[in-house]
PDB file of C-alpha atoms in Angstrom:
ATOM      1  CA  MET A   1      33.719 -49.502 -16.273  1.00 40.00           C
ATOM      2  CA  ILE A   2      35.281 -46.687 -14.482  1.00 40.00           C
ATOM      3  CA  LYS A   3      32.847 -44.455 -12.714  1.00 42.00           C
ATOM      4  CA  LYS A   4      33.809 -40.637 -12.592  1.00 39.00           C
ATOM      5  CA  ARG A   5      33.124 -38.813  -9.666  1.00 41.00           C
ATOM      6  CA  ILE A   6      31.552 -35.840 -10.542  1.00 37.00           C
ATOM      7  CA  LYS A   7      31.871 -32.612  -8.110  1.00 39.00           C
ATOM      8  CA  MET A   8      28.846 -30.792  -8.051  1.00 37.00           C
ATOM      9  CA  LYS A   9      29.404 -27.072  -7.624  1.00 37.00           C
ATOM     10  CA  PHE A  10      26.434 -25.104  -6.020  1.00 34.00           C
ATOM     11  CA  VAL A  11      26.432 -21.428  -6.474  1.00 35.00           C
ATOM     12  CA  TYR A  12      24.400 -19.328  -4.218  1.00 34.00           C
ATOM     13  CA  GLU A  13      22.930 -15.975  -5.238  1.00 40.00           C
ATOM     14  CA  VAL A  14      23.741 -13.152  -2.930  1.00 40.00           C
ATOM     15  CA  ILE A  15      20.626 -10.852  -2.781  1.00 50.00           C
ATOM     16  CA  TYR A  16      21.542  -7.426  -2.091  1.00 61.00           C
ATOM     17  CA  MET A  17      19.037  -5.051  -1.086  1.00 79.00           C
ATOM     18  CA  ALA A  18      19.999  -1.403  -0.279  1.00 89.00           C
ATOM     19  CA  TYR A  19      17.889  -0.618   2.797  1.00 97.00           C
ATOM     20  CA  LYS A  20      17.277  -2.708   5.907  1.00 97.00           C
ATOM     21  CA  PHE A  21      13.627  -1.755   6.257  1.00 98.00           C
ATOM     22  CA  TYR A  22      11.122  -1.396   3.669  1.00 98.00           C
ATOM     23  CA  LEU A  23       7.745   0.396   4.546  1.00 98.00           C
ATOM     24  CA  PHE A  24       5.142  -0.278   1.767  1.00 98.00           C
ATOM     25  CA  ASP A  25       1.770   1.862   0.933  1.00 98.00           C
ATOM     26  CA  PHE A  26      -0.988  -0.616  -0.051  1.00 98.00           C
ATOM     27  CA  ASP A  27      -3.664   0.268  -2.531  1.00 97.00           C
ATOM     28  CA  TYR A  28      -1.938   0.728  -5.850  1.00 97.00           C
ATOM     29  CA  THR A  29       1.148  -0.288  -4.550  1.00 98.00           C
ATOM     30  CA  LEU A  30       1.047  -3.683  -3.491  1.00 98.00           C
ATOM     31  CA  ALA A  31      -2.394  -4.341  -4.533  1.00 98.00           C
ATOM     32  CA  ASN A  32      -5.165  -3.360  -6.850  1.00 98.00           C
ATOM     33  CA  ALA A  33      -8.331  -2.659  -5.030  1.00 96.00           C
ATOM     34  CA  GLU A  34     -10.060  -0.521  -7.318  1.00 96.00           C
ATOM     35  CA  THR A  35     -12.941  -2.934  -8.491  1.00 97.00           C
ATOM     36  CA  GLY A  36     -13.952  -3.358  -4.894  1.00 97.00           C
ATOM     37  CA  ILE A  37     -13.396   0.326  -3.954  1.00 97.00           C
ATOM     38  CA  VAL A  38     -15.483   1.578  -7.123  1.00 97.00           C
ATOM     39  CA  LYS A  39     -18.204  -1.009  -6.361  1.00 97.00           C
ATOM     40  CA  CYS A  40     -18.557  -0.211  -2.837  1.00 97.00           C
ATOM     41  CA  PHE A  41     -18.532   3.723  -3.567  1.00 98.00           C
ATOM     42  CA  LYS A  42     -21.512   3.290  -6.363  1.00 98.00           C
ATOM     43  CA  LEU A  43     -23.614   0.827  -4.123  1.00 98.00           C
ATOM     44  CA  LEU A  44     -23.318   3.473  -1.107  1.00 98.00           C
ATOM     45  CA  MET A  45     -24.340   6.437  -3.675  1.00 98.00           C
ATOM     46  CA  GLN A  46     -27.220   4.453  -5.095  1.00 97.00           C
ATOM     47  CA  GLN A  47     -28.437   3.385  -1.649  1.00 97.00           C
ATOM     48  CA  GLU A  48     -28.085   7.005  -0.256  1.00 97.00           C
ATOM     49  CA  GLY A  49     -29.390   8.734  -3.308  1.00 97.00           C
ATOM     50  CA  TYR A  50     -26.080  10.741  -4.318  1.00 97.00           C
ATOM     51  CA  PHE A  51     -25.008  11.372  -7.843  1.00 96.00           C
ATOM     52  CA  ILE A  52     -22.760   8.607  -8.972  1.00 97.00           C
ATOM     53  CA  PRO A  53     -19.769  10.000 -10.628  1.00 96.00           C
ATOM     54  CA  PRO A  54     -17.512   8.242 -13.370  1.00 97.00           C
ATOM     55  CA  ASP A  55     -15.473   5.497 -12.186  1.00 97.00           C
ATOM     56  CA  ASP A  56     -12.461   7.422 -12.866  1.00 96.00           C
ATOM     57  CA  GLU A  57     -13.350  10.260 -10.569  1.00 97.00           C
ATOM     58  CA  ILE A  58     -13.744   7.636  -7.760  1.00 97.00           C
ATOM     59  CA  LYS A  59     -10.194   6.006  -8.337  1.00 96.00           C
ATOM     60  CA  LYS A  60      -8.655   9.274  -8.277  1.00 94.00           C
ATOM     61  CA  THR A  61      -9.705   9.286  -4.294  1.00 95.00           C
ATOM     62  CA  ILE A  62      -7.699   5.927  -3.738  1.00 93.00           C
ATOM     63  CA  GLY A  63      -5.081   6.386  -1.258  1.00 87.00           C
ATOM     64  CA  LEU A  64      -6.870   9.218   0.487  1.00 88.00           C
ATOM     65  CA  PRO A  65      -8.085   8.492   4.129  1.00 88.00           C
ATOM     66  CA  MET A  66     -11.621   6.972   3.724  1.00 93.00           C
ATOM     67  CA  ILE A  67     -13.214  10.274   5.428  1.00 94.00           C
ATOM     68  CA  GLU A  68     -11.518  12.497   2.892  1.00 94.00           C
ATOM     69  CA  ALA A  69     -12.596  10.289   0.094  1.00 96.00           C
ATOM     70  CA  ILE A  70     -16.035  10.477   1.183  1.00 97.00           C
ATOM     71  CA  ARG A  71     -15.983  14.321   1.495  1.00 97.00           C
ATOM     72  CA  VAL A  72     -14.566  14.949  -1.797  1.00 97.00           C
ATOM     73  CA  LEU A  73     -16.986  12.289  -3.706  1.00 97.00           C
ATOM     74  CA  PHE A  74     -20.122  13.032  -1.835  1.00 97.00           C
ATOM     75  CA  LYS A  75     -19.433  16.764  -1.410  1.00 96.00           C
ATOM     76  CA  GLU A  76     -20.319  16.817   2.230  1.00 96.00           C
ATOM     77  CA  ASP A  77     -18.813  18.484   5.036  1.00 95.00           C
ATOM     78  CA  ASP A  78     -20.645  17.417   8.123  1.00 97.00           C
ATOM     79  CA  ASP A  79     -18.560  15.384  10.154  1.00 95.00           C
ATOM     80  CA  LYS A  80     -21.398  13.171  11.898  1.00 97.00           C
ATOM     81  CA  LEU A  81     -22.926  12.547   8.219  1.00 97.00           C
ATOM     82  CA  LEU A  82     -19.268  11.760   6.995  1.00 97.00           C
ATOM     83  CA  HIS A  83     -19.021   9.227   9.725  1.00 96.00           C
ATOM     84  CA  GLU A  84     -22.148   7.518   9.271  1.00 98.00           C
ATOM     85  CA  LEU A  85     -21.468   7.265   5.253  1.00 98.00           C
ATOM     86  CA  LYS A  86     -18.065   5.649   6.136  1.00 96.00           C
ATOM     87  CA  ASP A  87     -19.939   3.087   8.550  1.00 97.00           C
ATOM     88  CA  LYS A  88     -22.159   2.577   5.735  1.00 98.00           C
ATOM     89  CA  TYR A  89     -19.523   2.094   3.364  1.00 97.00           C
ATOM     90  CA  THR A  90     -17.730  -0.608   5.494  1.00 96.00           C
ATOM     91  CA  GLU A  91     -20.856  -2.646   5.255  1.00 97.00           C
ATOM     92  CA  PHE A  92     -20.520  -2.806   1.619  1.00 97.00           C
ATOM     93  CA  ALA A  93     -16.758  -3.468   1.886  1.00 96.00           C
ATOM     94  CA  ASP A  94     -17.012  -6.187   4.164  1.00 96.00           C
ATOM     95  CA  ILE A  95     -18.748  -7.766   1.217  1.00 97.00           C
ATOM     96  CA  HIS A  96     -17.126  -6.837  -1.798  1.00 97.00           C
ATOM     97  CA  MET A  97     -13.697  -5.554  -1.048  1.00 97.00           C
ATOM     98  CA  THR A  98     -11.158  -8.342  -0.227  1.00 96.00           C
ATOM     99  CA  PRO A  99     -12.786 -10.620  -3.168  1.00 97.00           C
ATOM    100  CA  ASN A 100     -11.809  -7.721  -5.544  1.00 97.00           C
ATOM    101  CA  THR A 101      -8.747  -6.832  -4.238  1.00 97.00           C
ATOM    102  CA  VAL A 102      -5.775  -8.277  -6.436  1.00 98.00           C
ATOM    103  CA  LEU A 103      -2.111  -8.273  -5.441  1.00 98.00           C
ATOM    104  CA  TYR A 104       0.190  -7.093  -8.299  1.00 98.00           C
ATOM    105  CA  PRO A 105       2.366  -9.917  -9.971  1.00 98.00           C
ATOM    106  CA  GLN A 106       5.677  -8.344  -8.650  1.00 98.00           C
ATOM    107  CA  THR A 107       4.486  -7.914  -4.922  1.00 98.00           C
ATOM    108  CA  ILE A 108       4.959 -11.297  -3.800  1.00 98.00           C
ATOM    109  CA  PRO A 109       8.501 -11.781  -5.621  1.00 97.00           C
ATOM    110  CA  ALA A 110       9.461  -8.554  -4.150  1.00 97.00           C
ATOM    111  CA  LEU A 111       8.369  -9.039  -0.466  1.00 98.00           C
ATOM    112  CA  ARG A 112      10.195 -12.443  -0.852  1.00 97.00           C
ATOM    113  CA  ARG A 113      13.391 -11.081  -2.154  1.00 96.00           C
ATOM    114  CA  ILE A 114      13.473  -8.472   0.761  1.00 97.00           C
ATOM    115  CA  LYS A 115      12.956 -11.166   3.236  1.00 96.00           C
ATOM    116  CA  GLU A 116      15.631 -13.325   1.668  1.00 96.00           C
ATOM    117  CA  SER A 117      18.031 -10.494   1.941  1.00 95.00           C
ATOM    118  CA  GLY A 118      17.424 -10.099   5.705  1.00 96.00           C
ATOM    119  CA  ALA A 119      15.745  -6.911   5.527  1.00 97.00           C
ATOM    120  CA  LYS A 120      12.310  -6.232   7.104  1.00 98.00           C
ATOM    121  CA  THR A 121       9.160  -5.113   5.793  1.00 98.00           C
ATOM    122  CA  ALA A 122       6.031  -3.424   7.001  1.00 98.00           C
ATOM    123  CA  ILE A 123       2.661  -1.792   5.532  1.00 98.00           C
ATOM    124  CA  ILE A 124       1.701   1.831   6.452  1.00 98.00           C
ATOM    125  CA  SER A 125      -1.975   2.625   4.934  1.00 96.00           C
ATOM    126  CA  SER A 126      -4.767   4.666   4.994  1.00 93.00           C
ATOM    127  CA  LYS A 127      -6.599   1.663   4.667  1.00 94.00           C
ATOM    128  CA  THR A 128      -7.674  -0.476   7.774  1.00 94.00           C
ATOM    129  CA  ARG A 129      -5.231  -2.732   9.166  1.00 97.00           C
ATOM    130  CA  ARG A 130      -8.161  -5.464   9.423  1.00 96.00           C
ATOM    131  CA  ARG A 131      -8.786  -5.306   5.497  1.00 96.00           C
ATOM    132  CA  ILE A 132      -5.105  -5.472   4.494  1.00 98.00           C
ATOM    133  CA  MET A 133      -4.772  -8.334   6.743  1.00 98.00           C
ATOM    134  CA  GLN A 134      -7.520 -10.157   4.965  1.00 97.00           C
ATOM    135  CA  THR A 135      -5.573  -9.965   1.677  1.00 98.00           C
ATOM    136  CA  LEU A 136      -2.416 -10.999   3.131  1.00 98.00           C
ATOM    137  CA  THR A 137      -4.110 -13.981   4.986  1.00 98.00           C
ATOM    138  CA  ARG A 138      -6.051 -15.147   1.683  1.00 97.00           C
ATOM    139  CA  ASP A 139      -2.836 -15.117  -0.350  1.00 98.00           C
ATOM    140  CA  ASN A 140      -0.750 -16.818   2.509  1.00 97.00           C
ATOM    141  CA  ILE A 141       1.814 -14.157   2.719  1.00 97.00           C
ATOM    142  CA  ALA A 142       1.100 -12.621   6.125  1.00 98.00           C
ATOM    143  CA  ASP A 143       4.522 -14.165   6.939  1.00 97.00           C
ATOM    144  CA  LEU A 144       6.321 -11.771   4.581  1.00 98.00           C
ATOM    145  CA  VAL A 145       5.253  -8.724   6.448  1.00 98.00           C
ATOM    146  CA  GLU A 146       6.209  -7.957  10.056  1.00 98.00           C
ATOM    147  CA  PHE A 147       3.374  -5.697  11.027  1.00 98.00           C
ATOM    148  CA  VAL A 148       0.605  -3.690   9.210  1.00 98.00           C
ATOM    149  CA  ILE A 149      -0.120  -0.099  10.433  1.00 98.00           C
ATOM    150  CA  GLY A 150      -3.693   1.043   9.085  1.00 96.00           C
ATOM    151  CA  SER A 151      -6.037   3.887   9.354  1.00 94.00           C
ATOM    152  CA  GLU A 152      -7.532   2.670  12.779  1.00 94.00           C
ATOM    153  CA  ASP A 153      -3.821   2.829  14.333  1.00 96.00           C
ATOM    154  CA  VAL A 154      -2.856   6.561  13.767  1.00 96.00           C
ATOM    155  CA  LYS A 155      -4.600   9.702  14.568  1.00 95.00           C
ATOM    156  CA  THR A 156      -3.460  11.658  11.817  1.00 95.00           C
ATOM    157  CA  HIS A 157      -3.277  10.421   8.146  1.00 93.00           C
ATOM    158  CA  LYS A 158      -0.603  10.973   5.581  1.00 95.00           C
ATOM    159  CA  PRO A 159       0.859  13.211   4.454  1.00 95.00           C
ATOM    160  CA  SER A 160       1.452  12.893   8.302  1.00 97.00           C
ATOM    161  CA  PRO A 161       4.584  10.888   9.004  1.00 98.00           C
ATOM    162  CA  GLU A 162       2.720   9.375  12.167  1.00 98.00           C
ATOM    163  CA  GLY A 163       2.414   6.013  10.727  1.00 97.00           C
ATOM    164  CA  MET A 164       5.884   5.844   9.639  1.00 97.00           C
ATOM    165  CA  PHE A 165       7.306   7.087  13.004  1.00 98.00           C
ATOM    166  CA  MET A 166       5.504   4.495  14.812  1.00 98.00           C
ATOM    167  CA  ALA A 167       7.064   1.834  12.214  1.00 98.00           C
ATOM    168  CA  ILE A 168      10.446   3.333  12.865  1.00 98.00           C
ATOM    169  CA  GLU A 169      10.080   2.972  16.511  1.00 98.00           C
ATOM    170  CA  ARG A 170       8.701  -0.397  16.254  1.00 98.00           C
ATOM    171  CA  PHE A 171      11.743  -1.737  14.421  1.00 98.00           C
ATOM    172  CA  GLY A 172      14.246   0.339  16.398  1.00 98.00           C
ATOM    173  CA  ALA A 173      15.183   1.667  12.866  1.00 98.00           C
ATOM    174  CA  ASP A 174      17.823   4.422  11.993  1.00 98.00           C
ATOM    175  CA  LYS A 175      15.806   6.475   9.531  1.00 97.00           C
ATOM    176  CA  LYS A 176      18.872   6.343   6.987  1.00 97.00           C
ATOM    177  CA  ASP A 177      18.145   2.734   6.853  1.00 98.00           C
ATOM    178  CA  VAL A 178      14.443   2.914   5.775  1.00 98.00           C
ATOM    179  CA  LEU A 179      12.702   3.473   2.538  1.00 98.00           C
ATOM    180  CA  TYR A 180       8.838   4.218   2.085  1.00 98.00           C
ATOM    181  CA  ILE A 181       7.569   3.089  -1.229  1.00 98.00           C
ATOM    182  CA  GLY A 182       4.065   4.403  -2.605  1.00 98.00           C
ATOM    183  CA  ASP A 183       1.945   5.375  -5.506  1.00 97.00           C
ATOM    184  CA  ASN A 184       0.823   8.345  -4.668  1.00 96.00           C
ATOM    185  CA  VAL A 185       2.212  12.118  -4.125  1.00 96.00           C
ATOM    186  CA  ILE A 186       0.672  12.039  -0.505  1.00 95.00           C
ATOM    187  CA  ASP A 187       3.290   9.154  -0.001  1.00 97.00           C
ATOM    188  CA  GLY A 188       6.166  11.041  -0.893  1.00 97.00           C
ATOM    189  CA  GLU A 189       4.827  13.977   1.384  1.00 97.00           C
ATOM    190  CA  ALA A 190       4.843  11.518   4.351  1.00 97.00           C
ATOM    191  CA  ALA A 191       8.376  10.205   3.592  1.00 98.00           C
ATOM    192  CA  GLN A 192       9.500  13.476   3.425  1.00 98.00           C
ATOM    193  CA  ASN A 193       7.814  14.699   6.617  1.00 98.00           C
ATOM    194  CA  ALA A 194       9.317  11.302   8.282  1.00 98.00           C
ATOM    195  CA  GLY A 195      12.855  12.110   7.011  1.00 98.00           C
ATOM    196  CA  VAL A 196      13.272   8.915   5.185  1.00 98.00           C
ATOM    197  CA  ASP A 197      13.866   8.088   1.498  1.00 98.00           C
ATOM    198  CA  PHE A 198      11.114   7.611  -0.814  1.00 98.00           C
ATOM    199  CA  ALA A 199      10.656   5.391  -4.016  1.00 98.00           C
ATOM    200  CA  ALA A 200       7.437   5.948  -6.257  1.00 98.00           C
ATOM    201  CA  VAL A 201       5.937   3.317  -8.157  1.00 98.00           C
ATOM    202  CA  LEU A 202       3.791   4.034 -11.249  1.00 98.00           C
ATOM    203  CA  THR A 203       0.987   1.519 -10.536  1.00 97.00           C
ATOM    204  CA  GLY A 204      -1.550   4.315  -9.133  1.00 95.00           C
ATOM    205  CA  ASN A 205      -3.049   7.405 -10.585  1.00 94.00           C
ATOM    206  CA  ASN A 206       0.043   9.865 -10.338  1.00 95.00           C
ATOM    207  CA  VAL A 207       2.486   9.719 -13.471  1.00 96.00           C
ATOM    208  CA  ARG A 208       6.259  10.062 -13.329  1.00 97.00           C
ATOM    209  CA  GLU A 209       6.246  13.940 -13.556  1.00 98.00           C
ATOM    210  CA  ASP A 210       3.989  14.363 -10.420  1.00 97.00           C
ATOM    211  CA  PHE A 211       7.003  13.106  -8.144  1.00 98.00           C
ATOM    212  CA  PHE A 212       9.646  15.577  -9.700  1.00 97.00           C
ATOM    213  CA  HIS A 213       9.295  18.110  -6.978  1.00 97.00           C
ATOM    214  CA  LEU A 214       9.436  15.554  -4.152  1.00 97.00           C
ATOM    215  CA  PRO A 215      12.907  13.972  -2.805  1.00 97.00           C
ATOM    216  CA  HIS A 216      12.987  10.140  -4.050  1.00 97.00           C
ATOM    217  CA  VAL A 217      15.831   7.936  -4.770  1.00 97.00           C
ATOM    218  CA  LYS A 218      13.910   6.276  -7.573  1.00 97.00           C
ATOM    219  CA  ILE A 219      10.557   6.095  -9.918  1.00 98.00           C
ATOM    220  CA  MET A 220       9.748   2.646 -10.515  1.00 98.00           C
ATOM    221  CA  ASN A 221       7.528   1.013 -13.121  1.00 98.00           C
ATOM    222  CA  THR A 222       6.652  -1.706 -11.008  1.00 98.00           C
ATOM    223  CA  LEU A 223       7.903  -3.245  -7.747  1.00 97.00           C
ATOM    224  CA  ALA A 224      10.561  -5.481  -9.644  1.00 96.00           C
ATOM    225  CA  GLU A 225      12.740  -2.388  -9.736  1.00 96.00           C
ATOM    226  CA  LEU A 226      13.005  -1.964  -5.888  1.00 94.00           C
ATOM    227  CA  PRO A 227      16.622  -0.768  -4.879  1.00 86.00           C
TER     228      PRO A 227
END
């Protein structure tokens, strides 16, 4: 019997990403936490005797800094009261938020693709760093993100570019190599204020037309379309 030696040819796919640094929003961009957010607000409103609006009205505040979301939904302006309500909201969130936060199907593949390309990722969000890390740890993907800048890490929230400036400095990045990805017009405004490129993803409350007036490199249906 003549044995033929077969040469195996391995083909390695070259993963090309257009940027060196990918900065992400969290809610409605990497994950859907609306079930937990709506539940926590409704429990707080019920406890404190406030009118409970329709779920869609609550969902429209997702992505806003928590104090601003409470201001809108509770129709209150007193800073002391707003911070008291925020603390009470946190008590409910400690119980209900992470169990009701689900990563989008495209999130982990997108983060892995970026990591395999040699690019770096970070999260800049109006959500707390602690809460975001709970989800990343639960789903065993903390290693796919270099760091998280949350609401407790900045003095001014989006559309302020403060969080992005912190990330750029931490990475030692050139702005031309940075892309910020978010679902909300506020994310696009923050990217514009920071002087970095922006890509919108339509997994939140904003529709395609909402982003037309903002500088953007792409408007994506999902993170599978990342440039």
